[in-house]
PDB file of C-alpha atoms in Angstrom:
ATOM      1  CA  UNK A  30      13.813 -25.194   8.538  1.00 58.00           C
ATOM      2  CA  UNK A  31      13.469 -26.631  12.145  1.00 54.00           C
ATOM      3  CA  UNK A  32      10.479 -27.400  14.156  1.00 50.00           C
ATOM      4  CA  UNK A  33       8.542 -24.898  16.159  1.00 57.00           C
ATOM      5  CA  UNK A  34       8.114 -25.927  19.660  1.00 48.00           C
ATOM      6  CA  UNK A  35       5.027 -25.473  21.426  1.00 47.00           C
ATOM      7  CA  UNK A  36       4.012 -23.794  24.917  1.00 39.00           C
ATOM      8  CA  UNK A  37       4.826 -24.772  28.470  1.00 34.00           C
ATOM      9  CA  UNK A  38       1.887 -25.158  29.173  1.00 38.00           C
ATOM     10  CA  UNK A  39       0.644 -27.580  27.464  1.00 38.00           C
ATOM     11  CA  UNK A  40      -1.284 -25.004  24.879  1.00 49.00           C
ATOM     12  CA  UNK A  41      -1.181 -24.885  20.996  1.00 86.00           C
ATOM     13  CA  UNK A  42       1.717 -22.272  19.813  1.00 95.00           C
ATOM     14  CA  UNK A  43       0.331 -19.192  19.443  1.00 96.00           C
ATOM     15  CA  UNK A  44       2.822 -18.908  16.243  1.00 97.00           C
ATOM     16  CA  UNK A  45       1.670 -21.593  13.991  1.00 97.00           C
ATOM     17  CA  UNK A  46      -1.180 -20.812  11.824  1.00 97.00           C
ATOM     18  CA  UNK A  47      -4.703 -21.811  13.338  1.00 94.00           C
ATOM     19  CA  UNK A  48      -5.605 -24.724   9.769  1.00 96.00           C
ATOM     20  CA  UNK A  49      -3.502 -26.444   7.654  1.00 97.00           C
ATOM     21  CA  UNK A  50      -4.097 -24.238   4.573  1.00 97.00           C
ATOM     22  CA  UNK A  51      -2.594 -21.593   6.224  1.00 98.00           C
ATOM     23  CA  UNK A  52       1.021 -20.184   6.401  1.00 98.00           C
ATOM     24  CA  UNK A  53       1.800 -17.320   8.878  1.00 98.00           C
ATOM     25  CA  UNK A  54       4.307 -14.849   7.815  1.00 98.00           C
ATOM     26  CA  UNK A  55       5.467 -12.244  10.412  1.00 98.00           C
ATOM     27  CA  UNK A  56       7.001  -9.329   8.964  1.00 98.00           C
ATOM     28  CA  UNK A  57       7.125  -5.895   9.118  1.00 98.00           C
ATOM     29  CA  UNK A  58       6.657  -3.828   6.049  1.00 98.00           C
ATOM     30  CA  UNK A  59       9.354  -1.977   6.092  1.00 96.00           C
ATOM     31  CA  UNK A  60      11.089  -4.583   6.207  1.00 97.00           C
ATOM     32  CA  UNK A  61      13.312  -5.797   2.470  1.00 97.00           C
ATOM     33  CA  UNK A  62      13.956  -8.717   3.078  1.00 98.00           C
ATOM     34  CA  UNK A  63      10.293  -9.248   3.721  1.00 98.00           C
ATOM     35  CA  UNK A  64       9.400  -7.833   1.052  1.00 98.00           C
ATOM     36  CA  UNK A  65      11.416 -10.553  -1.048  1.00 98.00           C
ATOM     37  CA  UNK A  66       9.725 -12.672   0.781  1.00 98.00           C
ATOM     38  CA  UNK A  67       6.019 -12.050   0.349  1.00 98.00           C
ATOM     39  CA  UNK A  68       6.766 -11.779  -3.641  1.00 98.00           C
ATOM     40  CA  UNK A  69       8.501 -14.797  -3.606  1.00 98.00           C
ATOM     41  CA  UNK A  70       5.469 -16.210  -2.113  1.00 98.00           C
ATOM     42  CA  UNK A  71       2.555 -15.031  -4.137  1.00 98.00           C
ATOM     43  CA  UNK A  72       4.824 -15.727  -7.459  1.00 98.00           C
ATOM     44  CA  UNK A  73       5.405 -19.416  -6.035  1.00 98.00           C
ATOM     45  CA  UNK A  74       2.131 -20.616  -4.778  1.00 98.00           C
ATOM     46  CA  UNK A  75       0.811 -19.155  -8.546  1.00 98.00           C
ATOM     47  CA  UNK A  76       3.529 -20.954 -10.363  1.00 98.00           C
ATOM     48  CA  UNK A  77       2.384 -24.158  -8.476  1.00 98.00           C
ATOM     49  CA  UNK A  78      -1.087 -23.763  -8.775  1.00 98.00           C
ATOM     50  CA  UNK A  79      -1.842 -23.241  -5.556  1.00 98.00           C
ATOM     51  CA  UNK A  80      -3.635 -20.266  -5.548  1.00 98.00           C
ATOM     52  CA  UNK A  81      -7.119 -21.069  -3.474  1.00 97.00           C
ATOM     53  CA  UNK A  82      -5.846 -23.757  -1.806  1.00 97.00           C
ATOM     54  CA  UNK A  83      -3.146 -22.118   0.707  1.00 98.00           C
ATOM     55  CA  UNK A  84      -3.662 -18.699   2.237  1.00 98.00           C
ATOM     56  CA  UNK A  85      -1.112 -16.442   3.869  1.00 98.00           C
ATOM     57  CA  UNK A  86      -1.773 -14.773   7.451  1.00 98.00           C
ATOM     58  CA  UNK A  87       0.365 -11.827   7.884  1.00 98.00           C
ATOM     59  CA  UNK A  88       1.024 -11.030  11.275  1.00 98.00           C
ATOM     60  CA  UNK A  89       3.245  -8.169  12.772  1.00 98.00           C
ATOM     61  CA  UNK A  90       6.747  -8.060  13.561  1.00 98.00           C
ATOM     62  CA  UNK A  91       6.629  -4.288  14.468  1.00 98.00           C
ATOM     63  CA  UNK A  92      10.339  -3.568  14.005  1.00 97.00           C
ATOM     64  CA  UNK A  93       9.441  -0.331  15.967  1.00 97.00           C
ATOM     65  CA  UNK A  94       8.746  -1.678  19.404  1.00 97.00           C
ATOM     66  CA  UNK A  95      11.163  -4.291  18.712  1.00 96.00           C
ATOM     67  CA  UNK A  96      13.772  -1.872  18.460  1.00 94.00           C
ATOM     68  CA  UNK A  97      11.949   0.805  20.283  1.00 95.00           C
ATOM     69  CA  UNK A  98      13.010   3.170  17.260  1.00 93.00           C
ATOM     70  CA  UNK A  99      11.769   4.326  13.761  1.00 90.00           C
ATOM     71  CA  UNK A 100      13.441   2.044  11.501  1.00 90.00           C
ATOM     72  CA  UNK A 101      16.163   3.888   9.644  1.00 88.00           C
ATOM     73  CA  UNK A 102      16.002   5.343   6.927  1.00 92.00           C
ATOM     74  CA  UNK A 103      19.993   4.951   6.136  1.00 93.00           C
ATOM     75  CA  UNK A 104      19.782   1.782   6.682  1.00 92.00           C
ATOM     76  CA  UNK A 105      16.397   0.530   4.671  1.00 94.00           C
ATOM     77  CA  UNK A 106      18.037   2.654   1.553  1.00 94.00           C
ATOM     78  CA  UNK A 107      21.631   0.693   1.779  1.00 94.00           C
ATOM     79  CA  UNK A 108      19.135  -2.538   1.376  1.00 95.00           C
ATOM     80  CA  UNK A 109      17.467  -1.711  -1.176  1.00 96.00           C
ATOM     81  CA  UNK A 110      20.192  -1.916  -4.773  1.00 92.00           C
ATOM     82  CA  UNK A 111      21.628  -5.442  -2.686  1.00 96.00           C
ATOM     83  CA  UNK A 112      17.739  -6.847  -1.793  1.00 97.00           C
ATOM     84  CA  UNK A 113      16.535  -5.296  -5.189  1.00 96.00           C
ATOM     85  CA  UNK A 114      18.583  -6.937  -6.906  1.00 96.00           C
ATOM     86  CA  UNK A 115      17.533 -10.421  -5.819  1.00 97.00           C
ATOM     87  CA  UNK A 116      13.606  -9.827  -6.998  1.00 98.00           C
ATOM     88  CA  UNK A 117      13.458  -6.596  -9.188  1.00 97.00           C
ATOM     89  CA  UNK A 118       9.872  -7.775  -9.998  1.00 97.00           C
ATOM     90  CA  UNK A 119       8.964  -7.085  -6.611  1.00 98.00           C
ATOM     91  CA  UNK A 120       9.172  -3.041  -7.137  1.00 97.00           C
ATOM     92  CA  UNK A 121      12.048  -0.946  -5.504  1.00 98.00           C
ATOM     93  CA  UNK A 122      12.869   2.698  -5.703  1.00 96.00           C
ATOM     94  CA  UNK A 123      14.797   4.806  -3.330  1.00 95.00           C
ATOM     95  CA  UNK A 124      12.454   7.564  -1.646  1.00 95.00           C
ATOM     96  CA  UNK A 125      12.265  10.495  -3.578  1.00 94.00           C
ATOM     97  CA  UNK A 126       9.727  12.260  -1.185  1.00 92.00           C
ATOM     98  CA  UNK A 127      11.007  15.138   1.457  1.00 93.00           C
ATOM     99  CA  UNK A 128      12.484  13.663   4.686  1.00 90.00           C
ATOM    100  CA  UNK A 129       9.266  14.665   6.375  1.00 93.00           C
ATOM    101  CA  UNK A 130       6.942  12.385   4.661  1.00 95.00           C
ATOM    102  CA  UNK A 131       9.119   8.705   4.846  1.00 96.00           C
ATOM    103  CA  UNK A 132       6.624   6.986   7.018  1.00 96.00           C
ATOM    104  CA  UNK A 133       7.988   7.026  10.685  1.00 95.00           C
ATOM    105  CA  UNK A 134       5.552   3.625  11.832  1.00 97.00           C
ATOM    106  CA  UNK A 135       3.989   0.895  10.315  1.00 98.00           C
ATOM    107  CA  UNK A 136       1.947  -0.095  13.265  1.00 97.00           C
ATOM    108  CA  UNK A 137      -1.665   1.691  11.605  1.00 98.00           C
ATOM    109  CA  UNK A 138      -0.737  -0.260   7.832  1.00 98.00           C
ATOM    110  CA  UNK A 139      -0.295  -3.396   9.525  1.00 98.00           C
ATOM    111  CA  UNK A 140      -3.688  -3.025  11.632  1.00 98.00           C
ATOM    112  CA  UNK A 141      -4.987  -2.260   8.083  1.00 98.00           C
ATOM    113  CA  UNK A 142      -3.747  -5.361   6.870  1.00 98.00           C
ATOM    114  CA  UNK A 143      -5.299  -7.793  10.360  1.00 98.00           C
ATOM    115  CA  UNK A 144      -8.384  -5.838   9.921  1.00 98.00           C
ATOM    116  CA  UNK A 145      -8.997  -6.411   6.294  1.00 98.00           C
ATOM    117  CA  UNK A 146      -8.750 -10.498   7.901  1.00 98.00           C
ATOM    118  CA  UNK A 147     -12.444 -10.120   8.301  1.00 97.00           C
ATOM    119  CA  UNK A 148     -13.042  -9.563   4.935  1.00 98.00           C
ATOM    120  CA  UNK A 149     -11.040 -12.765   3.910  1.00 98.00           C
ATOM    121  CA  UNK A 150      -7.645 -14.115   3.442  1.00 98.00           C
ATOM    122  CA  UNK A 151      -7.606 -12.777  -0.334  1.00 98.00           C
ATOM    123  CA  UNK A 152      -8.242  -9.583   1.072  1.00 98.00           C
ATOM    124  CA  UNK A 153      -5.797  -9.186   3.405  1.00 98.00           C
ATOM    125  CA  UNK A 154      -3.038 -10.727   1.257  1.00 98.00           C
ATOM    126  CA  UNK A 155      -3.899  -7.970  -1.492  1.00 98.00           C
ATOM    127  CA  UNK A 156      -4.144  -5.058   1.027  1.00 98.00           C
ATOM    128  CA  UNK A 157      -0.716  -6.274   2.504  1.00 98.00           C
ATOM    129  CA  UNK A 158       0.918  -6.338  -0.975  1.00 98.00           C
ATOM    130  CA  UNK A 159      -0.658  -3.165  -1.972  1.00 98.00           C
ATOM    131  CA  UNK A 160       1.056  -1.389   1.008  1.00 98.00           C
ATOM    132  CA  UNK A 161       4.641  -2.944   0.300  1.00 98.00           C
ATOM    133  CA  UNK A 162       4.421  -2.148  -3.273  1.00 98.00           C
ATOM    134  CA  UNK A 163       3.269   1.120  -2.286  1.00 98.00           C
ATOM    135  CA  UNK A 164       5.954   2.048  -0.323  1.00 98.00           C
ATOM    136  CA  UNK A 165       8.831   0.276  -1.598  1.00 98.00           C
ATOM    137  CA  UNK A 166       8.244   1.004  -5.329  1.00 97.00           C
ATOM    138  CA  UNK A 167       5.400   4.039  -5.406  1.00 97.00           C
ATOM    139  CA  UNK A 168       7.273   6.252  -2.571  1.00 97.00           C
ATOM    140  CA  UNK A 169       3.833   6.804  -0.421  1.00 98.00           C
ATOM    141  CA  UNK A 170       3.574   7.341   3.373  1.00 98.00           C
ATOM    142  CA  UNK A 171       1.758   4.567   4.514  1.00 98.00           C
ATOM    143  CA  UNK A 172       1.950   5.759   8.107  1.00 97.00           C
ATOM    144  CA  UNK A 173      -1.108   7.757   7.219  1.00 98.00           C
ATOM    145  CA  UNK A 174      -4.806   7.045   7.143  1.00 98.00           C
ATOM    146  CA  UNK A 175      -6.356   8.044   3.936  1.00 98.00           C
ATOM    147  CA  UNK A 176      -3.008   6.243   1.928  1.00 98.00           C
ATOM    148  CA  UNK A 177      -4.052   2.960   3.444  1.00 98.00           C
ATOM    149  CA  UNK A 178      -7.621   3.539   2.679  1.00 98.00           C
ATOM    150  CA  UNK A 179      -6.435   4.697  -0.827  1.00 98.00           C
ATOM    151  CA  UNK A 180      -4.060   1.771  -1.474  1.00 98.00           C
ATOM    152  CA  UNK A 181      -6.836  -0.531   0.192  1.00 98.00           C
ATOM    153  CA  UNK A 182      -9.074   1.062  -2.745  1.00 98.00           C
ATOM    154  CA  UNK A 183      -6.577   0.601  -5.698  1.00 98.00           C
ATOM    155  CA  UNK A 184      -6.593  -3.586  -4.869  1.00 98.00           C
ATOM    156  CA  UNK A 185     -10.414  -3.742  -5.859  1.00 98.00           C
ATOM    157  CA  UNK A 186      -9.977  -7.009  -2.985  1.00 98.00           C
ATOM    158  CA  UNK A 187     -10.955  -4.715  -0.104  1.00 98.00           C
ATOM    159  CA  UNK A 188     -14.631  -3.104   0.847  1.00 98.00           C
ATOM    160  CA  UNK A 189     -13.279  -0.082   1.779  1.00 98.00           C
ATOM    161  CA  UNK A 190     -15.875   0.980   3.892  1.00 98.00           C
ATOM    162  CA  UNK A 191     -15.658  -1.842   6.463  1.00 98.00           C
ATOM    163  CA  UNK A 192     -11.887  -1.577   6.461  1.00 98.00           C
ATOM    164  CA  UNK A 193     -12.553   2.394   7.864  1.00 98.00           C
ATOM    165  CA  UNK A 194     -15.049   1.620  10.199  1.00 97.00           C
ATOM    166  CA  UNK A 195     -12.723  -1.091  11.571  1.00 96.00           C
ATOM    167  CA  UNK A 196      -9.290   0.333  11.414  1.00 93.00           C
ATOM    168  CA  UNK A 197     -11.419   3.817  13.145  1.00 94.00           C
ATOM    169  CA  UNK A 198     -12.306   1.584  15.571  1.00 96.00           C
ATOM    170  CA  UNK A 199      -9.081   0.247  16.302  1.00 95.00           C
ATOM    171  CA  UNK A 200     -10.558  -3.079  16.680  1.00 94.00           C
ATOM    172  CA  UNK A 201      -7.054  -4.475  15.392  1.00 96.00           C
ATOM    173  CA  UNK A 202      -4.892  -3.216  17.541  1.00 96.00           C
ATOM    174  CA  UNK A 203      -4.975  -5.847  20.461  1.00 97.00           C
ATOM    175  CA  UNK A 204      -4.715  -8.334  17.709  1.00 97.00           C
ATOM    176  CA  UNK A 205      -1.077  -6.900  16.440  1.00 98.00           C
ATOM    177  CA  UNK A 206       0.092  -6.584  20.105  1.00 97.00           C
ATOM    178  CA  UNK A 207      -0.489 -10.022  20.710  1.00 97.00           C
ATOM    179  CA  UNK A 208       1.110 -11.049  17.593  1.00 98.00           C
ATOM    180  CA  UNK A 209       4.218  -9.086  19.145  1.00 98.00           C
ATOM    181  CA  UNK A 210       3.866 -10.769  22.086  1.00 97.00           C
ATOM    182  CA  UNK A 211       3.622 -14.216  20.581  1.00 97.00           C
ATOM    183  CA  UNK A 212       6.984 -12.802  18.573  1.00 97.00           C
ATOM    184  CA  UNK A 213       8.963 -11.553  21.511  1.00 96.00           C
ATOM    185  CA  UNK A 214      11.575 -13.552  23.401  1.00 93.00           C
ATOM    186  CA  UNK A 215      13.361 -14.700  20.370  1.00 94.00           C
ATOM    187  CA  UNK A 216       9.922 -16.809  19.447  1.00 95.00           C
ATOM    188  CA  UNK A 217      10.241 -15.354  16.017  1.00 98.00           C
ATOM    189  CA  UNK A 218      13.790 -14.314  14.817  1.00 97.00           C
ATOM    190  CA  UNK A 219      13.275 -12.032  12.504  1.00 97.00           C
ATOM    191  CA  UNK A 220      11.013 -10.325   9.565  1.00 98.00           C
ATOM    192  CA  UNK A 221      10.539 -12.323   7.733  1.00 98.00           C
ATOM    193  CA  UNK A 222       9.980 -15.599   9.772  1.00 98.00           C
ATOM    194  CA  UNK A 223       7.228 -18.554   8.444  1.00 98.00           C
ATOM    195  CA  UNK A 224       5.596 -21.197  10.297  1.00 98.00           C
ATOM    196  CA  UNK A 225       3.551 -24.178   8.712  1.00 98.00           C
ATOM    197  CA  UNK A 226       0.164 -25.759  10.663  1.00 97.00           C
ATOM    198  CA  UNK A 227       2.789 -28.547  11.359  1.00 96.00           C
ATOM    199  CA  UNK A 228       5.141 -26.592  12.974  1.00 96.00           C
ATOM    200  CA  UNK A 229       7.777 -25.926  10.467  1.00 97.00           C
ATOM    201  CA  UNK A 230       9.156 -22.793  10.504  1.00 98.00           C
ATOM    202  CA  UNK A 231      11.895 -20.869   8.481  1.00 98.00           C
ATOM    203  CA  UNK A 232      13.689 -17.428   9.116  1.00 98.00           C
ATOM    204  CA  UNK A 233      14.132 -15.548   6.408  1.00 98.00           C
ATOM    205  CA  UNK A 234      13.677 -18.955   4.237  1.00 98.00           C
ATOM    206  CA  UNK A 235      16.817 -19.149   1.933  1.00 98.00           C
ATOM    207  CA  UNK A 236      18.457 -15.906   2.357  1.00 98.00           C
ATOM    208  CA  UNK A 237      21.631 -15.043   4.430  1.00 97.00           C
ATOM    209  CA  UNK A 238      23.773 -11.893   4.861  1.00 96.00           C
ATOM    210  CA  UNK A 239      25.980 -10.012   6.859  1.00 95.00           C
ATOM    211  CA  UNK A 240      27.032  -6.134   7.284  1.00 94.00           C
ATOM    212  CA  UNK A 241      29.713  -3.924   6.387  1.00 96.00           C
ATOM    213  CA  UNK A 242      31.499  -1.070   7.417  1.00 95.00           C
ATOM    214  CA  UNK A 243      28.938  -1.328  10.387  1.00 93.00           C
ATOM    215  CA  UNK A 244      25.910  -2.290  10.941  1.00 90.00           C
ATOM    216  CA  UNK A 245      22.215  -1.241  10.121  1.00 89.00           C
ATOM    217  CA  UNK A 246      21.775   2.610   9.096  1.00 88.00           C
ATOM    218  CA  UNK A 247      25.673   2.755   8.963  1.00 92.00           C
ATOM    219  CA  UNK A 248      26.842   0.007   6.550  1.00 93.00           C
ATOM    220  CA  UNK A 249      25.549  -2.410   3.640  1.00 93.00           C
ATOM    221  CA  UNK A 250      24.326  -6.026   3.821  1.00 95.00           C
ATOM    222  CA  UNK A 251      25.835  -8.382   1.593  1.00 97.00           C
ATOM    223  CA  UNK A 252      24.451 -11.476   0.430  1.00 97.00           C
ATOM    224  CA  UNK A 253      26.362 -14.578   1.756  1.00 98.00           C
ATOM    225  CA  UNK A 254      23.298 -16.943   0.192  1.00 98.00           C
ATOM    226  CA  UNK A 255      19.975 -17.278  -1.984  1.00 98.00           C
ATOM    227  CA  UNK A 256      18.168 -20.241  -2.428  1.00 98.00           C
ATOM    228  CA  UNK A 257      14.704 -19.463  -3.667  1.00 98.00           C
ATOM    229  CA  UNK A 258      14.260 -22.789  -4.225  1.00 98.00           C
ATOM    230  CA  UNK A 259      13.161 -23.077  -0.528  1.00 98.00           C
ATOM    231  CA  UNK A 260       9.688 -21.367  -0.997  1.00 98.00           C
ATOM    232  CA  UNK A 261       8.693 -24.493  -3.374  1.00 98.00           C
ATOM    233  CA  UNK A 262       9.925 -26.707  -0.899  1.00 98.00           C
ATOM    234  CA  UNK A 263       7.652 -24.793   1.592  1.00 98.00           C
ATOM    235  CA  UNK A 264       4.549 -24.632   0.049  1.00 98.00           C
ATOM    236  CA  UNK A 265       4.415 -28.168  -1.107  1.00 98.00           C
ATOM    237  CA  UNK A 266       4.897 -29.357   2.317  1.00 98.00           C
ATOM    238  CA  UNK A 267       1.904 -26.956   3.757  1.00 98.00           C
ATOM    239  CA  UNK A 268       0.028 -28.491   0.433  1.00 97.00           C
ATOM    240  CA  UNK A 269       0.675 -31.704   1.397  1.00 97.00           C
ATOM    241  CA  UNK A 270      -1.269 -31.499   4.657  1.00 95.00           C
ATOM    242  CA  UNK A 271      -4.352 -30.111   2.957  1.00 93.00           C
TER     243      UNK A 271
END
């Protein structure tokens, strides 16, 4: 965990989370190691009773524009038995669908998830789970419209309605561009990649790997180090400055 610096010129950081009881978490979610990462969040704020007291703001890290490519396929499926294995509670399956429906962007499901913002943090949170789970374990396209507004239906968090007549609007979009923008540079490392109000951060917080026999969509990751441990370390430090 190091500090996050703050602008130039003189402004607050546009990546730290706006209150204390706050954490931001950019990720995309496509993204597996991400998606160890928001489980291992929700299961450790509830196992430490914090639940109400700190919130999670998911912000983009489109992988898509930061690649400027669909993520691939080969390479999200060689993550998935090494990353799966790690938090099986978290809900994995390889894709069972036809090529043609694996989701080729996750730009609309993450405006889903900024838009549902207005309805609350719980909200949000549940809608952004909802959509990992749904594609990681349930196989479902969330690149499309009425599966976001289906999956945003199954949480029984999110009005529905309002989330359509936002995400139709596309009131969220300059919202997730400027998230990218606040990401780009090297400002944010990587999905996943957390910041505390006090300008903590930590990039994919206990977790490192490398590739082999190539990289992504041609080899496998292997896991050099796990400390979960980290995410208890992380949230009682945001607690503390409640």
């Amino acid at each position: 965990m190091t500090p996050a610096t703050t602008g130039t010129d003189g402004q607050s950081d546009p990546r730290l989370p706006a209150a204390p009881d706050t954490i931001a978490v950019y990720t995309d979610l496509n993204c597996s190691f991400a998606h160890v990462a928001v489980h291992r969040l929700h299961e450790t704020r509830r196992r430490l009773g914090l639940e109400g007291r700190l919130w999670f703001d998911l912000r983009a890290f489109p992988l898509e524009l930061f690649n400027r490519e669909v993520n691939a396929r080969p390479g999200v499926d060689s993550e998935i038995s090494v990353l799966g294995a790690l938090e099986p509670e978290a809900g994995w399956r390889l894709w069972q669908g036809p090529d043609w429906t694996y989701p080729v962007t996750t730009l609309p499901a993450l405006e889903a998830v900024h838009a549902a913002k207005a309805q609350g943090w719980h909200a949000s949170e549940q809608l952004d789970r909802a959509l990992r789970r749904a594609f990681w374990a349930e196989n479902r396209c969330i690149s499309q419209r009425h599966v976001i507004l289906d999956v945003a239906a199954e949480t029984g968090a999110v009005d529905v309605a309002a989330l359509a007549e936002a995400f139709d609007g596309g009131t969220a979009r300059p919202a997730i561009m400027a998230q990218y923008e606040s990401a780009r540079d090297g400002r944010v490392d990587c999905s996943p990649h957390l910041f505390l109000h006090d300008g903590t951060d930590s990039a994919n917080p206990g977790i490192t790997a490398h590739w082999v026999n190539g990289g992504f969509g041609v080899g496998y990751p292997v896991i050099d180090e796990d400390r979960p441990e980290i995410y208890d370390k992380l949230l009682t430090q945001a607690a503390a400055l409640l």
